[in-house]
Coordinates of C-alpha atoms in Angstrom, one line a residue:
V1 CA -45.7 29.8 -21.9
L2 CA -44.1 30.7 -19.0
I3 CA -46.8 30.7 -16.1
D4 CA -46.0 32.4 -12.7
D5 CA -45.7 29.4 -10.0
S6 CA -45.1 31.9 -7.1
R7 CA -46.8 31.9 -3.5
S8 CA -48.4 35.3 -4.5
L9 CA -50.8 33.5 -6.9
K10 CA -52.3 31.7 -3.5
V11 CA -53.7 35.5 -2.9
N12 CA -57.1 36.2 -4.2
G13 CA -57.7 32.7 -6.1
K14 CA -55.1 33.8 -8.8
D15 CA -53.7 30.2 -8.5
T16 CA -57.2 28.7 -9.7
A17 CA -57.2 30.9 -12.3
A18 CA -53.7 29.9 -13.3
W19 CA -54.3 26.2 -13.3
D20 CA -57.9 26.7 -15.3
N21 CA -55.9 28.2 -17.8
L22 CA -53.0 25.7 -17.8
Q23 CA -56.0 23.0 -18.4
A24 CA -57.3 24.8 -21.4
I25 CA -53.5 25.1 -23.1
F26 CA -52.9 21.6 -22.6
D27 CA -56.3 20.6 -23.8
K28 CA -55.5 22.7 -27.0
G29 CA -52.9 20.5 -28.2
N30 CA -49.0 19.7 -28.0
D31 CA -47.2 22.1 -30.1
I32 CA -46.7 24.5 -26.7
K33 CA -44.3 24.2 -24.6
V34 CA -45.1 25.2 -20.8
F35 CA -42.6 26.3 -18.1
S36 CA -43.6 27.1 -14.7
F37 CA -41.5 30.1 -13.2
S38 CA -40.7 31.0 -9.9
D39 CA -36.6 31.6 -9.0
N40 CA -35.9 29.3 -11.8
I41 CA -37.8 27.5 -14.6
K42 CA -39.3 24.0 -14.6
L43 CA -41.0 22.5 -17.6
I44 CA -44.3 20.9 -16.8
N45 CA -46.6 18.4 -18.7
Q46 CA -49.6 18.7 -16.8
P47 CA -51.6 21.0 -14.9
D48 CA -51.3 19.1 -11.6
S49 CA -47.4 20.0 -11.7
F50 CA -48.4 23.3 -11.1
Q51 CA -47.9 24.0 -7.4
A52 CA -47.9 28.2 -6.8
N53 CA -45.4 27.4 -4.1
G54 CA -42.3 29.4 -5.2
P55 CA -40.4 31.8 -2.4
H56 CA -39.6 34.3 -5.2
T57 CA -40.8 35.8 -8.7
N58 CA -37.5 36.1 -11.0
L59 CA -39.0 36.5 -14.9
T60 CA -35.7 37.8 -15.7
N61 CA -33.8 34.5 -14.7
A62 CA -36.6 32.5 -16.2
I63 CA -36.4 33.9 -19.4
E64 CA -32.5 33.9 -19.6
H65 CA -32.7 30.2 -18.6
L66 CA -35.2 29.5 -21.6
R67 CA -33.0 31.3 -24.2
T68 CA -30.5 28.5 -23.2
I69 CA -32.3 26.0 -23.5
Q70 CA -34.1 26.9 -26.4
I71 CA -30.5 27.9 -28.2
D72 CA -31.3 25.4 -31.1
E73 CA -35.0 26.1 -31.3
P74 CA -36.2 30.1 -31.6
V75 CA -39.1 30.8 -29.9
N76 CA -42.3 31.8 -32.2
S77 CA -44.0 33.9 -29.3
L78 CA -43.8 33.7 -25.5
S79 CA -46.9 34.0 -23.6
I80 CA -46.1 34.8 -19.6
I81 CA -49.2 34.5 -17.1
S82 CA -48.4 36.4 -13.9
D83 CA -49.6 38.6 -11.5
G84 CA -46.6 40.8 -12.5
N85 CA -44.9 41.3 -8.9
F86 CA -41.3 40.7 -10.1
N87 CA -39.6 40.9 -6.7
M88 CA -36.0 39.5 -7.8
G89 CA -33.9 40.2 -11.0
G90 CA -34.9 43.3 -11.9
N91 CA -36.9 44.8 -15.1
P92 CA -37.3 41.7 -17.6
L93 CA -37.8 43.9 -20.8
Y94 CA -34.1 43.6 -21.8
S95 CA -34.0 39.7 -21.5
A96 CA -37.4 39.5 -23.3
K97 CA -36.4 41.5 -25.9
T98 CA -33.4 38.8 -27.0
L99 CA -35.5 36.2 -27.8
S100 CA -36.6 38.4 -30.8
C101 CA -40.3 37.4 -30.6
P102 CA -43.8 39.2 -29.6
V103 CA -44.2 38.7 -25.8
I104 CA -48.2 37.8 -25.1
T105 CA -48.9 38.8 -21.6
A106 CA -51.8 37.8 -19.4
P107 CA -52.7 39.2 -15.6
L108 CA -53.7 37.3 -13.0
G109 CA -55.7 38.6 -10.2
D110 CA -57.0 42.2 -9.7
S111 CA -54.8 45.8 -9.5
I112 CA -57.6 47.0 -6.7
Q113 CA -56.0 47.0 -3.4
D114 CA -57.9 44.9 -0.7
K115 CA -58.1 44.8 3.1
D116 CA -54.7 44.2 4.4
I117 CA -52.3 45.1 6.8
I118 CA -48.4 45.0 5.8
L119 CA -45.3 45.2 7.6
Y120 CA -43.2 46.2 4.7
T121 CA -39.7 46.7 6.3
A122 CA -38.0 47.4 9.6
S123 CA -34.6 50.3 9.2
H124 CA -32.2 48.9 11.6
N125 CA -28.3 48.5 12.2
N126 CA -27.0 45.1 12.0
T127 CA -24.5 45.6 14.7
S128 CA -24.7 47.5 17.8
Y129 CA -23.0 47.7 21.5
I130 CA -24.3 46.4 24.6
N131 CA -26.1 49.2 27.2
T132 CA -26.7 51.3 24.0
K133 CA -30.0 51.8 23.1
T134 CA -30.6 50.9 19.1
P135 CA -33.6 52.5 17.0
V136 CA -35.9 50.1 15.2
N137 CA -37.7 52.4 12.6
V138 CA -40.9 49.9 11.5
F139 CA -42.9 51.0 8.2
V140 CA -46.1 49.2 8.1
K141 CA -48.9 49.9 5.1
A142 CA -52.6 49.4 6.1
Y143 CA -55.2 49.6 3.6
G144 CA -59.2 49.3 4.1
T145 CA -59.2 49.2 7.8
G146 CA -61.0 52.5 8.3
N147 CA -60.1 54.1 11.6
D148 CA -59.4 51.0 13.8
D149 CA -56.0 51.3 15.5
I150 CA -53.5 48.5 15.0
K151 CA -51.5 46.6 17.5
I152 CA -47.5 46.3 16.9
R153 CA -45.7 43.9 19.4
L154 CA -41.6 43.3 19.2
E155 CA -40.5 40.2 20.1
R156 CA -37.0 38.8 21.2
E157 CA -36.6 35.2 20.6
G158 CA -40.1 34.4 20.5
A159 CA -41.1 36.1 23.4
Q160 CA -42.9 39.6 23.5
I161 CA -41.0 42.4 25.0
T162 CA -42.9 45.4 24.2
E163 CA -46.2 46.6 22.3
K164 CA -47.2 50.0 20.7
T165 CA -50.5 50.9 18.9
V166 CA -50.6 52.5 15.4
P167 CA -53.4 55.3 15.3
V168 CA -55.0 54.7 11.7
N169 CA -56.4 57.9 9.8
Q170 CA -59.1 57.6 7.1
G171 CA -57.3 57.8 3.7
E172 CA -53.7 57.4 5.1
N173 CA -52.3 54.1 4.2
S174 CA -48.3 54.4 5.1
Y175 CA -47.2 54.7 8.7
S176 CA -43.9 54.4 10.8
L177 CA -43.2 53.8 14.3
L178 CA -40.1 53.2 16.7
F179 CA -38.8 50.7 18.8
E180 CA -35.5 50.9 20.6
I181 CA -33.4 47.8 21.9
T182 CA -30.9 47.4 24.5
E183 CA -29.2 44.3 25.4
G184 CA -26.6 43.5 28.2
T185 CA -24.9 40.3 26.9
P186 CA -23.1 40.0 24.0
G187 CA -24.8 38.1 21.5
K188 CA -26.8 37.6 18.1
Y189 CA -30.0 37.8 18.9
H190 CA -33.7 36.8 17.0
Y191 CA -36.2 39.6 16.7
K192 CA -39.7 40.0 15.4
I193 CA -42.1 42.5 14.5
I194 CA -45.8 41.5 14.5
A195 CA -49.1 43.1 13.6
E196 CA -52.0 42.2 15.0
N197 CA -54.3 40.2 12.4
K198 CA -57.8 42.2 11.5
E199 CA -60.7 40.1 10.2
G200 CA -61.3 40.4 6.4
E201 CA -57.4 40.9 5.4
V202 CA -56.6 39.3 2.2
T203 CA -53.7 37.2 3.8
Y204 CA -51.8 37.7 7.4
K205 CA -48.8 35.8 5.8
N206 CA -47.5 39.7 5.5
N207 CA -48.2 40.9 9.1
H208 CA -44.6 40.3 10.7
Y209 CA -40.9 41.1 9.8
D210 CA -38.1 39.1 11.6
F211 CA -34.2 40.4 11.6
Y212 CA -31.0 39.9 13.4
I213 CA -28.7 42.3 15.2
E214 CA -25.8 41.2 16.6
F215 CA -24.6 43.0 20.1
F216 CA -20.6 43.4 21.1
D217 CA -19.0 44.3 24.3
N218 CA -15.7 45.4 23.2
K219 CA -15.1 49.1 23.4
I220 CA -14.5 51.0 20.3
K221 CA -10.6 52.6 20.6
L222 CA -10.5 56.0 18.8
L223 CA -7.6 58.1 17.7
F224 CA -9.0 61.1 17.4
I225 CA -6.6 64.3 15.4
S226 CA -7.7 67.8 15.5
G227 CA -6.3 70.0 13.6
G228 CA -6.4 72.5 16.6
P229 CA -8.0 74.4 19.3
S230 CA -11.5 75.6 18.4
Y231 CA -15.4 75.6 19.1
D232 CA -16.3 72.4 17.0
N233 CA -13.2 70.5 18.7
A234 CA -14.2 71.2 22.1
I235 CA -18.1 70.0 21.1
V236 CA -16.9 67.0 19.2
S237 CA -14.1 65.5 21.4
S238 CA -16.4 66.1 24.7
I239 CA -19.2 64.0 22.6
L240 CA -16.7 61.4 21.9
K241 CA -15.6 61.4 25.6
R242 CA -18.9 60.7 26.9
I243 CA -20.2 58.0 24.3
N244 CA -20.9 54.6 25.8
N245 CA -17.8 52.0 24.6
F246 CA -15.6 54.6 23.1
E247 CA -12.3 54.8 24.6
V248 CA -10.9 57.7 23.0
T249 CA -6.9 58.6 22.5
V250 CA -7.1 62.5 21.6
K251 CA -4.4 64.1 19.7
T252 CA -4.8 68.0 19.1
L253 CA -2.3 70.1 16.9
K254 CA 0.0 72.6 18.5
G255 CA 2.5 73.8 16.4
P256 CA 3.4 72.4 12.7
T257 CA 4.8 68.9 14.0
E258 CA 3.6 68.5 17.7
F259 CA 0.6 67.8 19.7
Y260 CA -0.8 69.2 22.8
E261 CA -1.1 65.2 24.3
G262 CA 2.2 64.4 22.9
N263 CA 3.4 62.4 19.7
I264 CA 1.4 59.6 18.3
D265 CA 2.4 56.0 19.7
P266 CA 3.6 53.8 16.4
H267 CA 2.3 51.0 18.6
I268 CA -1.1 51.8 19.1
Y269 CA -2.5 51.4 15.6
G270 CA -2.7 47.4 16.1
N271 CA -5.3 47.8 18.5
L272 CA -7.3 50.8 17.0
S273 CA -11.2 50.2 15.6
A274 CA -11.0 53.5 13.8
I275 CA -9.3 57.1 13.1
M276 CA -11.2 60.4 13.0
F277 CA -9.9 63.7 11.6
L278 CA -11.6 66.8 12.8
N279 CA -10.1 69.9 10.6
F280 CA -7.0 67.8 10.4
P281 CA -4.7 68.4 8.4
S282 CA -5.1 72.0 9.2
S283 CA -2.9 74.9 7.3
K284 CA 0.1 75.1 9.9
Y285 CA 0.3 71.3 9.7
S286 CA 3.8 69.9 8.4
G287 CA 4.5 67.0 9.9
R288 CA 4.6 63.2 8.7
E289 CA 1.6 61.4 10.8
L290 CA -0.3 61.6 7.7
E291 CA 2.0 59.1 5.7
D292 CA 2.1 56.6 8.9
I293 CA -1.7 56.8 9.1
N294 CA -2.2 56.1 5.9
S295 CA -0.1 52.7 5.4
N296 CA -1.1 52.0 9.1
S297 CA -4.8 52.2 8.1
K298 CA -4.4 49.8 5.0
K299 CA -2.1 47.3 6.9
F300 CA -4.7 47.2 9.9
N301 CA -7.4 47.8 8.0
I302 CA -8.5 50.8 10.1
P303 CA -11.3 53.1 9.1
L304 CA -11.2 56.5 8.8
I305 CA -13.8 59.3 9.6
F306 CA -13.2 62.5 8.3
F307 CA -15.1 65.7 9.4
A308 CA -14.0 68.8 7.5
G309 CA -13.1 72.5 9.4
R310 CA -12.4 76.0 8.8
N311 CA -8.9 75.7 8.4
T312 CA -8.5 72.3 6.6
D313 CA -5.6 71.6 4.2
F314 CA -7.2 69.8 1.3
K315 CA -3.9 69.5 -0.4
K316 CA -2.3 68.1 2.2
L317 CA -5.0 65.3 2.6
E318 CA -4.1 63.8 -0.4
L319 CA -1.2 62.4 1.4
A320 CA -3.9 60.0 2.6
S321 CA -6.0 60.2 -0.7
G322 CA -6.3 56.1 -0.6
I323 CA -8.4 56.2 2.8
I324 CA -10.8 58.9 1.9
P325 CA -14.1 58.6 -0.1
F326 CA -13.9 62.0 -1.9
T327 CA -12.0 64.5 -4.2
I328 CA -12.1 68.2 -4.1
T329 CA -11.7 70.3 -7.4
Q330 CA -11.9 73.5 -6.1
P331 CA -10.2 73.4 -2.4
S332 CA -10.1 76.9 -1.3
G333 CA -13.0 79.6 -1.7
S334 CA -15.6 81.8 0.0
E335 CA -17.1 80.3 3.2
S336 CA -21.1 79.3 2.4
S337 CA -23.6 78.2 4.2
V338 CA -24.7 74.3 4.1
R339 CA -28.5 73.1 4.4
L340 CA -28.3 69.4 5.5
Q341 CA -30.8 67.2 3.8
S342 CA -30.7 63.2 3.8
V343 CA -30.7 61.5 0.4
S344 CA -33.9 59.4 1.6
D345 CA -35.6 62.7 2.6
Q346 CA -34.9 64.4 -1.0
K347 CA -36.3 60.8 -2.8
T348 CA -38.6 59.2 -1.0
G349 CA -39.4 61.6 2.4
Q350 CA -38.5 58.7 4.8
N351 CA -35.3 58.7 6.6
N352 CA -34.3 54.9 5.5
L353 CA -30.9 55.5 4.5
P354 CA -28.5 52.8 2.9
Q355 CA -26.0 51.3 5.5
D356 CA -29.1 50.4 7.7
I357 CA -28.3 53.9 9.4
T358 CA -30.8 56.3 9.9
F359 CA -30.7 60.3 10.2
N360 CA -32.6 63.2 11.5
L361 CA -31.9 66.2 9.8
S362 CA -34.9 68.2 10.0
N363 CA -35.2 71.2 11.7
V364 CA -31.1 71.6 12.3
P365 CA -29.3 75.3 11.7
E366 CA -27.1 75.6 8.8
L367 CA -23.4 74.9 8.7
N368 CA -20.6 76.0 6.6
R369 CA -17.9 75.2 4.1
N370 CA -15.3 76.8 2.1
F371 CA -14.7 74.9 -1.0
S372 CA -16.6 73.2 -3.7
G373 CA -16.3 70.7 -6.3
V374 CA -16.8 67.6 -4.2
Q375 CA -16.5 64.2 -5.9
P376 CA -17.5 61.2 -4.4
K377 CA -14.9 58.3 -5.4
A378 CA -16.2 55.3 -7.4
G379 CA -18.3 52.9 -5.2
A380 CA -19.1 56.0 -2.5
V381 CA -22.4 56.2 -1.5
T382 CA -23.9 59.9 -0.3
L383 CA -26.1 59.9 2.7
A384 CA -26.7 63.6 2.9
V385 CA -26.4 66.6 0.4
D386 CA -26.4 70.2 0.5
K387 CA -29.9 71.1 0.1
N388 CA -28.5 74.8 -1.5
S389 CA -25.8 73.3 -4.3
G390 CA -27.0 69.6 -4.2
E391 CA -23.4 68.6 -3.5
P392 CA -22.6 65.7 -1.2
V393 CA -22.1 66.3 2.6
L394 CA -22.2 63.1 4.1
I395 CA -20.4 60.1 2.3
T396 CA -19.2 56.8 3.3
R397 CA -17.5 54.2 0.7
K398 CA -16.1 50.5 1.4
D399 CA -12.7 49.7 -0.6
G400 CA -12.0 46.4 0.1
N401 CA -11.5 45.5 4.0
I402 CA -11.4 49.3 4.6
T403 CA -14.4 51.6 5.0
S404 CA -14.2 55.4 4.7
T405 CA -16.5 58.4 6.0
A406 CA -16.6 61.9 5.5
F407 CA -18.4 64.7 6.7
L408 CA -17.9 68.2 4.7
A409 CA -19.0 70.6 6.6
Y410 CA -18.4 72.5 9.6
G411 CA -19.6 74.9 12.7
F412 CA -21.5 72.6 15.2
W413 CA -20.9 75.6 17.5
K414 CA -24.1 76.7 15.8
W415 CA -26.1 73.9 16.8
K416 CA -24.8 74.2 20.3
L417 CA -26.7 77.3 20.6
K418 CA -29.5 75.6 20.8
S419 CA -29.8 72.8 23.4
D420 CA -32.0 70.1 21.9
N421 CA -29.7 70.4 18.8
E422 CA -26.7 69.0 20.6
K423 CA -28.1 65.4 20.7
Q424 CA -28.2 65.6 17.0
I425 CA -24.7 66.3 16.9
E426 CA -23.9 63.4 18.9
E427 CA -25.9 61.3 16.0
I428 CA -24.4 62.4 13.5
I429 CA -20.8 61.6 15.0
E430 CA -21.6 58.4 16.5
K431 CA -23.5 57.1 13.4
A432 CA -20.4 58.3 11.0
I433 CA -18.3 56.2 12.8
R434 CA -20.5 53.3 13.1
I435 CA -20.8 53.0 9.3
S436 CA -17.2 52.9 9.1
L437 CA -16.4 49.9 11.8
S438 CA -16.3 46.5 10.7
K439 CA -17.0 43.9 13.7
S440 CA -14.5 41.4 11.7
K441 CA -11.3 43.7 11.8
N442 CA -8.3 41.1 13.0
K443 CA -10.4 38.1 12.9
R444 CA -8.5 35.3 11.2
L445 CA -12.0 33.4 10.7
I446 CA -15.3 34.8 9.7
V447 CA -18.1 32.3 8.9
T448 CA -21.5 33.9 7.8
P449 CA -24.3 32.4 6.1
V450 CA -25.1 33.5 2.4
K451 CA -28.3 35.2 4.2
E452 CA -29.7 35.4 7.7
F453 CA -33.1 34.4 6.5
F454 CA -33.6 31.3 4.2
D455 CA -36.7 29.8 2.6
Y456 CA -37.5 26.1 4.0
S457 CA -37.5 25.4 -0.4
E458 CA -33.9 26.8 -0.7
D459 CA -30.6 25.2 -0.1
V460 CA -28.6 26.9 2.6
L461 CA -25.2 28.3 1.6
I462 CA -22.6 29.0 4.3
Q463 CA -19.0 30.8 3.3
A464 CA -16.3 31.5 5.3
E465 CA -12.7 33.6 5.1
A466 CA -9.7 33.0 6.5
Y467 CA -6.9 35.7 7.2
D468 CA -3.2 35.2 7.6
D469 CA -0.8 37.3 10.0
N470 CA -0.9 39.9 7.2
N471 CA -4.8 40.4 7.2
N472 CA -4.8 39.0 3.8
L473 CA -7.4 36.4 2.6
T474 CA -5.6 33.0 2.3
I475 CA -6.9 29.6 1.2
D476 CA -4.1 27.7 3.0
A477 CA -6.7 26.7 5.8
S478 CA -8.4 23.5 6.9
L479 CA -11.8 24.2 8.0
K480 CA -14.4 21.9 9.5
G481 CA -17.7 23.2 11.3
I482 CA -21.2 22.3 12.5
I483 CA -25.0 23.2 12.3
K484 CA -26.8 23.3 15.6
D485 CA -30.5 23.8 16.5
K486 CA -31.4 26.1 18.7
N487 CA -31.5 23.7 21.9
G488 CA -27.7 23.3 21.0
I489 CA -27.8 19.4 19.1
K490 CA -25.9 18.9 16.3
I491 CA -28.2 18.5 13.0
K492 CA -25.1 18.2 10.3
D493 CA -21.4 18.6 9.6
L494 CA -20.3 21.5 7.2
S495 CA -18.2 20.0 4.4
F496 CA -16.2 23.4 3.0
T497 CA -14.7 23.5 -0.8
V498 CA -12.6 26.4 -2.0
D499 CA -14.4 28.8 -4.4
K500 CA -11.7 31.5 -5.4
N501 CA -11.2 33.0 -2.2
K502 CA -13.7 31.8 0.2
F503 CA -14.6 28.5 1.4
I504 CA -18.3 27.4 0.7
A505 CA -20.5 24.8 2.4
N506 CA -23.8 23.4 0.8
C507 CA -26.1 22.4 3.6
G508 CA -29.1 21.4 1.6
K509 CA -32.6 22.2 2.9
L510 CA -32.9 22.6 6.4
P511 CA -36.6 22.2 8.5
V512 CA -38.0 25.4 9.8
S513 CA -36.2 26.7 12.6
D514 CA -33.3 28.7 14.0
Y515 CA -29.6 27.6 13.6
F516 CA -26.4 28.0 14.7
I517 CA -23.5 27.9 12.6
E518 CA -20.1 27.2 14.5
A519 CA -16.6 26.8 12.6
E520 CA -13.0 26.6 13.4
A521 CA -10.0 26.3 11.3
E522 CA -6.3 25.8 11.2
I523 CA -4.6 28.6 9.0
N524 CA -1.2 28.2 7.3
R525 CA -0.8 25.0 9.4
S526 CA 0.0 27.6 12.7
V527 CA -2.9 29.6 13.8
Y528 CA -6.0 28.3 15.2
A529 CA -9.5 30.7 15.1
N530 CA -12.8 29.6 15.1
D531 CA -16.1 32.1 14.8
M532 CA -19.7 31.4 14.9
N533 CA -23.2 32.8 13.5
R534 CA -26.7 32.1 13.4
L535 CA -29.7 32.0 10.6
T536 CA -33.0 31.1 10.4
I537 CA -35.4 28.7 8.0
D538 CA -38.6 29.7 7.7
T539 CA -41.4 30.5 4.9
L540 CA -40.4 33.7 3.7
N541 CA -43.3 36.4 2.8
T542 CA -41.2 38.3 0.3
E543 CA -44.5 37.1 -2.1
Y544 CA -46.9 38.6 0.2
L545 CA -45.5 42.2 0.3
Q546 CA -47.6 43.3 -2.5
T547 CA -51.0 41.8 -2.6
T548 CA -52.2 43.7 -5.6
S549 CA -51.2 42.7 -9.4
D550 CA -48.9 44.8 -11.3
Y551 CA -50.5 45.2 -14.6
E552 CA -47.7 48.2 -15.8
V553 CA -45.2 45.9 -15.9
L554 CA -46.9 43.0 -18.0
R555 CA -48.0 45.9 -20.9
E556 CA -44.4 47.3 -20.9
L557 CA -43.5 43.9 -21.9
A558 CA -46.0 43.6 -24.3
N559 CA -45.6 46.9 -25.8
N560 CA -41.9 46.6 -26.5
T561 CA -41.5 43.6 -28.0
G562 CA -44.6 43.7 -30.6
G563 CA -46.9 41.2 -28.6
T564 CA -50.1 42.0 -26.9
F565 CA -51.4 42.5 -23.4
T566 CA -54.8 40.6 -23.1
S567 CA -57.0 39.0 -20.6
I568 CA -56.6 35.6 -19.3
N569 CA -59.8 34.4 -21.0
N570 CA -58.5 35.7 -24.4
L571 CA -55.0 33.9 -23.9
L572 CA -55.7 30.8 -26.2
E573 CA -57.0 33.2 -29.0
T574 CA -54.4 35.8 -28.9
M575 CA -51.6 33.0 -28.9
S576 CA -53.3 31.3 -32.2
N577 CA -53.4 34.8 -33.7
T578 CA -50.0 35.5 -33.3
H579 CA -48.4 32.0 -34.1
N580 CA -50.3 32.1 -37.3
T581 CA -49.2 35.5 -38.4
N582 CA -46.0 35.0 -37.3
I583 CA -45.5 31.3 -39.4
S584 CA -47.0 33.3 -42.7
S585 CA -44.3 36.1 -42.2
K586 CA -41.4 32.9 -41.7
T587 CA -42.9 31.1 -44.6
N588 CA -42.7 34.1 -47.2
I589 CA -39.1 34.9 -46.1
S590 CA -37.8 31.3 -46.3
S591 CA -39.1 31.0 -50.0
R592 CA -36.5 33.5 -50.8
I593 CA -33.4 31.8 -52.5
N594 CA -30.5 32.3 -50.0
L595 CA -27.3 32.2 -52.6
R596 CA -25.0 31.8 -49.9
E597 CA -26.5 28.4 -49.2
N598 CA -27.3 27.4 -52.9
I599 CA -23.7 27.6 -54.9
Y600 CA -25.2 26.1 -58.2
F601 CA -27.8 29.1 -58.6
L602 CA -25.0 31.8 -57.9
F603 CA -22.8 30.0 -60.3
L604 CA -25.7 30.1 -62.8
I605 CA -26.4 33.7 -62.2
I606 CA -22.6 34.5 -62.8
L607 CA -22.6 32.5 -66.0
L608 CA -25.5 34.2 -67.3
F609 CA -24.0 37.8 -66.4
T610 CA -20.9 37.0 -68.0
S611 CA -22.2 35.6 -71.0
E612 CA -24.6 38.5 -71.6
W613 CA -21.2 40.9 -71.2
V614 CA -19.4 38.9 -73.8
I615 CA -22.0 38.7 -76.3
K616 CA -22.7 42.7 -75.9
K617 CA -19.0 43.6 -76.2
R618 CA -19.2 41.6 -79.4
N619 CA -21.8 43.0 -81.2
N620 CA -20.7 46.6 -79.8
I621 CA -24.2 47.0 -77.8
P622 CA -23.9 49.3 -75.3

């Protein structure tokens, strides 16, 4: 028996029902092994060992672990007692099938939603720049609240900075609202979104959402290369020059090998944050800059942002194929229109895109393209498509330490005709650049927690990476570090060990609070580097983001393993029937003689058949 030991069972008394069934199972006898599971499994010998306090529910990992420890003792049947809210490890069906036994599932709780307000998630950039507005899109679910509006407040480092109201409509459950955050000082800040508690909610533990955003004060140093003067070139270059924190070097192609602003200084690459192409290389270009850009991008980990143009020569672009996220199978053709649609719009109706970047592509004019057959490279993420053809338009891809992003359409001058669309051009350009930027570029030491928010019951893991003079990972470094509390008092020294190309430190369990990580390193016995980061220890509310039971997953497990989906009250009877059926079947099978294991029977049969053949031969019997 595997019994769910996670915190979601504390909602609606599911833990009491689980405890009662455990008592009945132990009263039945000693032929049943009982394991509790959350993010791992634990053998329990009495109901009092059951705590229902696990921070996650990972049935897949539990079954895999069970299969390992039961390798010499096959499982006759597996019974799972759970509310079905498996939030880690993926679908457990494949792992369950490897046990080759029927799976009996007994649901705990109800699939009917009670009154509840859930702050489900908040979409935000993990990094931003000082004096720049950073949007935070909050997604709220409200059940059984009638028309009672909900107040949502935003806190920064424990202090409220703003509050908004969500107007609730009868029969509508999902809502969203937008906060904007601005910081004037660099640093990593802890924010919390909190929904007010309403009387009668099934739990208040899902009424908040925590996150970090790190703000930088360094300017983005951008090399902007255009394939020649054009309307799009004028629009994009003017936008780049007015965006805060952008320091732009513009190069506009004049002839096959020269630029209006002069040649590119080869010493510029070491200090660049990113390189941006617009309609470059164009058909008239025949210089050697592409080879230099390709090699320097890899050498200095410089991301590339590519925007297509009417005269882009995709054959020449292959000279930089190592740093672009796509290939074109039909590089030229007649011009066609492009209607932008975000991938998330296409799937969920929400602008909740990968990379924590959101786009507003609604009600924008059409663009153009004169090619087809776009193939994103392995590992690329498509953020927007052409609604007409379904082909990718906005693509991003990380390859090692380099991220590249491509926007495969042109004709922004059409948007410029409508003044309210120019802001959307700026949004696409700025966010395409921010997707590609690496905050750690040219840093010799990078220290990060494995995740920013740990449950108080989890071991805290810190990892660090050290880089040599050529920006390559190295383990030839001496690291030391400490963890401080929010008052700056040292809590613990960090002891790093090497794991492949990284350094890992296990801090064990820490009390609930915010913490600062400080680390320093001597690299290759010559270079000194340091870094710092933050993390939070809390009671994670992952288990409370879904408060109804999920019967469908439990049904699927039973139906696809020859098991039974039964009520919690009928579990013992179902287990007994399944056990007896399997024992009878195995007894019939085991009564057969295995000739490989009974060699004397095999010799006897061979002898009898040989004797029969000899007798028939002597007497001419056919």
